[in-house]
mmCIF file of C-alpha atoms in Angstrom:
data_model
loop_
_atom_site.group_PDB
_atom_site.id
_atom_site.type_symbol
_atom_site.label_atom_id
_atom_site.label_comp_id
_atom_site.label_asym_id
_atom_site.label_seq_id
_atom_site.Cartn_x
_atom_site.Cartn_y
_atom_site.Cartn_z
ATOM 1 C CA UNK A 753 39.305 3.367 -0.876
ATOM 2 C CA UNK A 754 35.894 2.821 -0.499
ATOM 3 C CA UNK A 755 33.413 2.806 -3.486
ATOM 4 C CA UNK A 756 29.700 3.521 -2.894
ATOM 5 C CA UNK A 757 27.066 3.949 -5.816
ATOM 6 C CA UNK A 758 24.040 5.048 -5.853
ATOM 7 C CA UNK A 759 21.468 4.478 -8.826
ATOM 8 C CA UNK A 760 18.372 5.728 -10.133
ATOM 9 C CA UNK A 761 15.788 6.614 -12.404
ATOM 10 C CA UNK A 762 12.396 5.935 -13.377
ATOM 11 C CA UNK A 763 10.545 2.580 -13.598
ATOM 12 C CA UNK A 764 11.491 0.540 -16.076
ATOM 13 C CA UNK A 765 14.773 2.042 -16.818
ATOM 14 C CA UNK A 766 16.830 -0.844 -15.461
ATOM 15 C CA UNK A 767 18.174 -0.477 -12.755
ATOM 16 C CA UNK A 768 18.170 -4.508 -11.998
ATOM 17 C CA UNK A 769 19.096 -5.280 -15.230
ATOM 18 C CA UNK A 770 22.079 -3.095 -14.278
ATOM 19 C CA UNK A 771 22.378 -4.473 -11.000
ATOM 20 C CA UNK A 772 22.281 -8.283 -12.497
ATOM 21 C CA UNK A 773 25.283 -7.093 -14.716
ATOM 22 C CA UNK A 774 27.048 -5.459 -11.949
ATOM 23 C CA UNK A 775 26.725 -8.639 -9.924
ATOM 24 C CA UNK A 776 27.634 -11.172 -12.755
ATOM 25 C CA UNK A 777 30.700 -8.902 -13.762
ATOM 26 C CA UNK A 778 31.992 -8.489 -10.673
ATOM 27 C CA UNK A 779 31.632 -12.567 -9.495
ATOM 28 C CA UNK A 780 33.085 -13.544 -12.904
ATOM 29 C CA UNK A 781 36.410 -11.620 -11.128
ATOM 30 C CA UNK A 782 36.462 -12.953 -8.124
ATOM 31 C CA UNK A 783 34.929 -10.532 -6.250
ATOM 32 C CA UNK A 784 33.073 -11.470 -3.212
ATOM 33 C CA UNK A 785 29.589 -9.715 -3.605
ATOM 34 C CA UNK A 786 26.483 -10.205 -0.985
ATOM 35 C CA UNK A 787 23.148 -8.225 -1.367
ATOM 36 C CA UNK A 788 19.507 -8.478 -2.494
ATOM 37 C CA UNK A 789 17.530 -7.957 -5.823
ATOM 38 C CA UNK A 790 13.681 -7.321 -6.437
ATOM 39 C CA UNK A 791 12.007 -9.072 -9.378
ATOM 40 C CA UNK A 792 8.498 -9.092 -10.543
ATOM 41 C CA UNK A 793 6.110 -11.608 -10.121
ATOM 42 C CA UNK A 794 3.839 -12.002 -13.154
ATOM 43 C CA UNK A 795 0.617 -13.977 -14.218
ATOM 44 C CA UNK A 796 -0.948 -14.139 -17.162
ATOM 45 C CA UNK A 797 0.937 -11.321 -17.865
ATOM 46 C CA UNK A 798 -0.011 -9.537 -15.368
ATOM 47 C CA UNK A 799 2.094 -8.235 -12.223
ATOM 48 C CA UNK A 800 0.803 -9.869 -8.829
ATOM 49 C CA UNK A 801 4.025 -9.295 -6.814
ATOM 50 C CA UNK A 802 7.198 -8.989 -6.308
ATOM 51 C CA UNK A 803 10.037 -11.261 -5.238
ATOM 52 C CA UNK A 804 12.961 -10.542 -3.258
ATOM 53 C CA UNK A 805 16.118 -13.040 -3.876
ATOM 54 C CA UNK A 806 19.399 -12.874 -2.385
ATOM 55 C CA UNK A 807 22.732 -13.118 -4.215
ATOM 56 C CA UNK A 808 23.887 -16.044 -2.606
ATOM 57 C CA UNK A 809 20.493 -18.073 -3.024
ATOM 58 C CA UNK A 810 17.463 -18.197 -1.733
ATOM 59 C CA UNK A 811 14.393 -16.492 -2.593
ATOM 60 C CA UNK A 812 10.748 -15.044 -0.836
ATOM 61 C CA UNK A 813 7.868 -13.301 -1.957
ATOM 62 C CA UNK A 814 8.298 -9.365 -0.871
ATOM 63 C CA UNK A 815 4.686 -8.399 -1.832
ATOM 64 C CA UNK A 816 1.797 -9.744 -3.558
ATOM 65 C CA UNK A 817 -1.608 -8.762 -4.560
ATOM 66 C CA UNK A 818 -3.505 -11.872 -2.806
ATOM 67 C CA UNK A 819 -1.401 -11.255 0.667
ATOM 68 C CA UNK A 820 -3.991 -10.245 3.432
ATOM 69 C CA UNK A 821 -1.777 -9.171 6.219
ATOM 70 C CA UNK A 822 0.880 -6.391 6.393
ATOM 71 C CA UNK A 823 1.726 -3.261 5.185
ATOM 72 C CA UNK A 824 -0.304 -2.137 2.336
ATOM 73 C CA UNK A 825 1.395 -0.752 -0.837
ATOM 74 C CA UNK A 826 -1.481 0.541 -3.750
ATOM 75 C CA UNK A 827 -2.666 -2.972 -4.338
ATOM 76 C CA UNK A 828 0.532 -4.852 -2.906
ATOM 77 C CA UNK A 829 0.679 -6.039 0.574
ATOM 78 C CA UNK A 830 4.009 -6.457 1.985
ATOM 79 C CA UNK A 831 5.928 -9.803 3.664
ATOM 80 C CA UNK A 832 8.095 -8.353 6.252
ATOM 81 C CA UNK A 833 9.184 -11.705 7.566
ATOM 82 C CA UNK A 834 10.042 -12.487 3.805
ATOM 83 C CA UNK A 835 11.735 -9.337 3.459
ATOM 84 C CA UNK A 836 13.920 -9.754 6.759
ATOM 85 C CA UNK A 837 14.606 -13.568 6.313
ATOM 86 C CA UNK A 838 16.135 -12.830 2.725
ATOM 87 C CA UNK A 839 17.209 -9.119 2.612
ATOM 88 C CA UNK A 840 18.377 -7.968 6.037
ATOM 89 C CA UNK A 841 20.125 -11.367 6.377
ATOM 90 C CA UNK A 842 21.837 -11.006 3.081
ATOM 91 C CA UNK A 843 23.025 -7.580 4.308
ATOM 92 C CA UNK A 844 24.088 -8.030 7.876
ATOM 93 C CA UNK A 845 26.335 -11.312 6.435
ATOM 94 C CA UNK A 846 27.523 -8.943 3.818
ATOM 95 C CA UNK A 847 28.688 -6.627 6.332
ATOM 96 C CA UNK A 848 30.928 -9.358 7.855
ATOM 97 C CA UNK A 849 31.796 -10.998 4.718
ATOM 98 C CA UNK A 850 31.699 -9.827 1.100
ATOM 99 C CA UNK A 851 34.173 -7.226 -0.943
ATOM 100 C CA UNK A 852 30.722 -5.761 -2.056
ATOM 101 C CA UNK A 853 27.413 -5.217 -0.801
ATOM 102 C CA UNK A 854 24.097 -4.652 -3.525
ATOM 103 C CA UNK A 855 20.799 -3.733 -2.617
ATOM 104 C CA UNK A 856 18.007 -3.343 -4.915
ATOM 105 C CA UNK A 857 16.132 -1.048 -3.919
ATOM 106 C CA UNK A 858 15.790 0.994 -0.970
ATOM 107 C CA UNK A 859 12.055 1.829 -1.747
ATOM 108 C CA UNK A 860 8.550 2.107 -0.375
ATOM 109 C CA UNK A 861 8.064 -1.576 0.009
ATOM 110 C CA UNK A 862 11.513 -2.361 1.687
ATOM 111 C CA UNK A 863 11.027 1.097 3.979
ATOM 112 C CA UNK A 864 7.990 -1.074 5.769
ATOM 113 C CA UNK A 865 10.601 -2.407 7.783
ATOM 114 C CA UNK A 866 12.575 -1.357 10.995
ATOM 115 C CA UNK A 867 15.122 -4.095 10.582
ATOM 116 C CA UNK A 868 15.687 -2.961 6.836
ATOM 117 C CA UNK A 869 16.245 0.560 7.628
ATOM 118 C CA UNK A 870 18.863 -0.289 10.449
ATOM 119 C CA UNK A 871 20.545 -2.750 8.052
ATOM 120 C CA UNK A 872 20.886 -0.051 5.246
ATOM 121 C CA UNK A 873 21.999 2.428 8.318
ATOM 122 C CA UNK A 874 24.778 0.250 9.187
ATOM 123 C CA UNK A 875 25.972 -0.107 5.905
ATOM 124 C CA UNK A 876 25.895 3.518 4.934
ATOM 125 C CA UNK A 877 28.115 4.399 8.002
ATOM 126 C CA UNK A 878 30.422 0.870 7.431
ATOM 127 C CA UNK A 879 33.366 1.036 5.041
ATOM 128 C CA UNK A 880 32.121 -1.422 2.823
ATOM 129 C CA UNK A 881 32.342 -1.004 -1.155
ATOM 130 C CA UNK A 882 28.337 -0.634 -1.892
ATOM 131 C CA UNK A 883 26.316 -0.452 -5.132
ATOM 132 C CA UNK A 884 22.022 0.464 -3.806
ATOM 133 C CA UNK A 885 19.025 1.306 -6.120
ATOM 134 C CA UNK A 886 17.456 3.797 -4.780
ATOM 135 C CA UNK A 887 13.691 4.542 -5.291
ATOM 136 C CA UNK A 888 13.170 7.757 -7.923
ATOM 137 C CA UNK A 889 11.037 10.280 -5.900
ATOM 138 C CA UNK A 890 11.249 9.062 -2.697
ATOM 139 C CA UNK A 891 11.657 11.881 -0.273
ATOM 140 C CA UNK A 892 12.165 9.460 2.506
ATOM 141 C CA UNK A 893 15.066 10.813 4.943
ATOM 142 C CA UNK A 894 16.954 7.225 4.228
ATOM 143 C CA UNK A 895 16.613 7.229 0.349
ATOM 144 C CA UNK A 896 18.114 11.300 1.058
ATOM 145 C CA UNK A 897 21.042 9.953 2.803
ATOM 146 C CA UNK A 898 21.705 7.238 0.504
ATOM 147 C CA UNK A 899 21.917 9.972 -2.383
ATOM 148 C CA UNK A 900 23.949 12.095 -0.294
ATOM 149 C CA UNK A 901 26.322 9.342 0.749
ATOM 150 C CA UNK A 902 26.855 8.467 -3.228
ATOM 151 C CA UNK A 903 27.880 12.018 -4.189
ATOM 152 C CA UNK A 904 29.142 12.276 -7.215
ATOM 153 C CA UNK A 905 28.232 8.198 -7.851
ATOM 154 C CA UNK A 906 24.758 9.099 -7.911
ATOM 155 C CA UNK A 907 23.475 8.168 -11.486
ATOM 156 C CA UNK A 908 20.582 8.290 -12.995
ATOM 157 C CA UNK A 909 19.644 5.486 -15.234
ATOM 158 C CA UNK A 910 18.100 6.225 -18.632
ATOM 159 C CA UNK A 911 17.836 4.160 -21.853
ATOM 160 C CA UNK A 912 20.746 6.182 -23.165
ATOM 161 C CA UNK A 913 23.279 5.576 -20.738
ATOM 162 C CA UNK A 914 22.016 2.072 -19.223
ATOM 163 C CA UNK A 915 23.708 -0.563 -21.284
ATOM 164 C CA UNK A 916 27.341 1.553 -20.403
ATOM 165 C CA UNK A 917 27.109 1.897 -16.990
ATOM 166 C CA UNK A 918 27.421 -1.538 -15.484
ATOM 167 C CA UNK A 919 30.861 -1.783 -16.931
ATOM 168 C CA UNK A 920 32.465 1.273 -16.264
ATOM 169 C CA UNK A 921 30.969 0.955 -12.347
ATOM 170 C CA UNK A 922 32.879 -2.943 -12.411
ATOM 171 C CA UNK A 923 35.854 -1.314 -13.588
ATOM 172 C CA UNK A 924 35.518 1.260 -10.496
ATOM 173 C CA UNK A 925 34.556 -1.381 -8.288
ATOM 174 C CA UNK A 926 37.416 -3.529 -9.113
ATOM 175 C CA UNK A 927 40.219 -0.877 -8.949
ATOM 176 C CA UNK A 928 39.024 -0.145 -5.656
ATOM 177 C CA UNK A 929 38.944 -4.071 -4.190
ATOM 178 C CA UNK A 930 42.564 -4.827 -5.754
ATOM 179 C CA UNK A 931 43.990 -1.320 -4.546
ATOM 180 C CA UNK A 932 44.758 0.452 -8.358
#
């Protein structure tokens, strides 16, 4: 049976910290997981980016303030070829080869490209066990059809139920892999 979440919320609810969890919980079992995270990029404590990292290793810069060319975000410009040397990669091998597929986020920045939106497409319609952040108010037809796809697994993150969710999603997850 496949499992496919869907999470949410506002920023700074956690939704990678939840993801991180997720991932860690899940590897510490054996699981086979393959995906993509978003972290900031900070100095001086101030935000100048964001980087994109895949599970497996290896790392880019997704968006930063100083970029010149791209796709503009407010103040962020974004690195497609960053975005589909690290993220699309990580999901296309994920389709072939992991138990588990992550994304964080299907959002504004990662909608810049083509190549992300097909990779996202192919998982949605694959029958691969998936856990995605999706972007709060995006009204994008992609971040719709994630939601959609999740059902009743769409959550909403929220200081209040954060810390619990990562573990009762793992227990889900696993169930599902080892056929409980």
């Amino acid at each position: 049976m496949r499992i496919f979440y869907a999470l949410t919320g506002p920023p700074g609810c956690g939704k990678t910290t939840a993801i991180l969890r997720i991932v860690n919980e899940l590897k510490k079992r054996g699981v086979r997981v393959e995906g993509m995270y978003t972290q900031e990029l900070r100095e001086g404590g101030r935000r100048i980016g964001f980087i994109i990292k895949r599970i497996t290793g290896g790392e880019g810069t997704l968006a930063h303030v100083r970029f010149r060319e791209g796709p503009r975000l407010g103040r962020y410009v974004v690195n497609l070829r960053d975005l589909e040397a690290i993220g699309v990669s990580a999901l296309m091998d994920g389709l072939k080869e992991a138990e588990v597929i992550v994304v964080d986020e299907v959002g504004p920045m990662e909608l810049f490209s083509q190549r992300f939106r097909e990779a996202v497409e192919q998982l949605i319609s694959s029958d691969k066990n998936a856990i995605i952040t999706v972007h709060y108010r995006s009204r994008d037809p992609l971040v719709i059809k994630v939601k959609k796809t999740a059902g009743k697994n769409l959550i909403i993150l929220n200081r209040e139920n954060r810390d619990q969710i990562p573990a009762i999603i793992v227990k889900n997850v696993v169930e599902a892999i080892r056929g409980r």
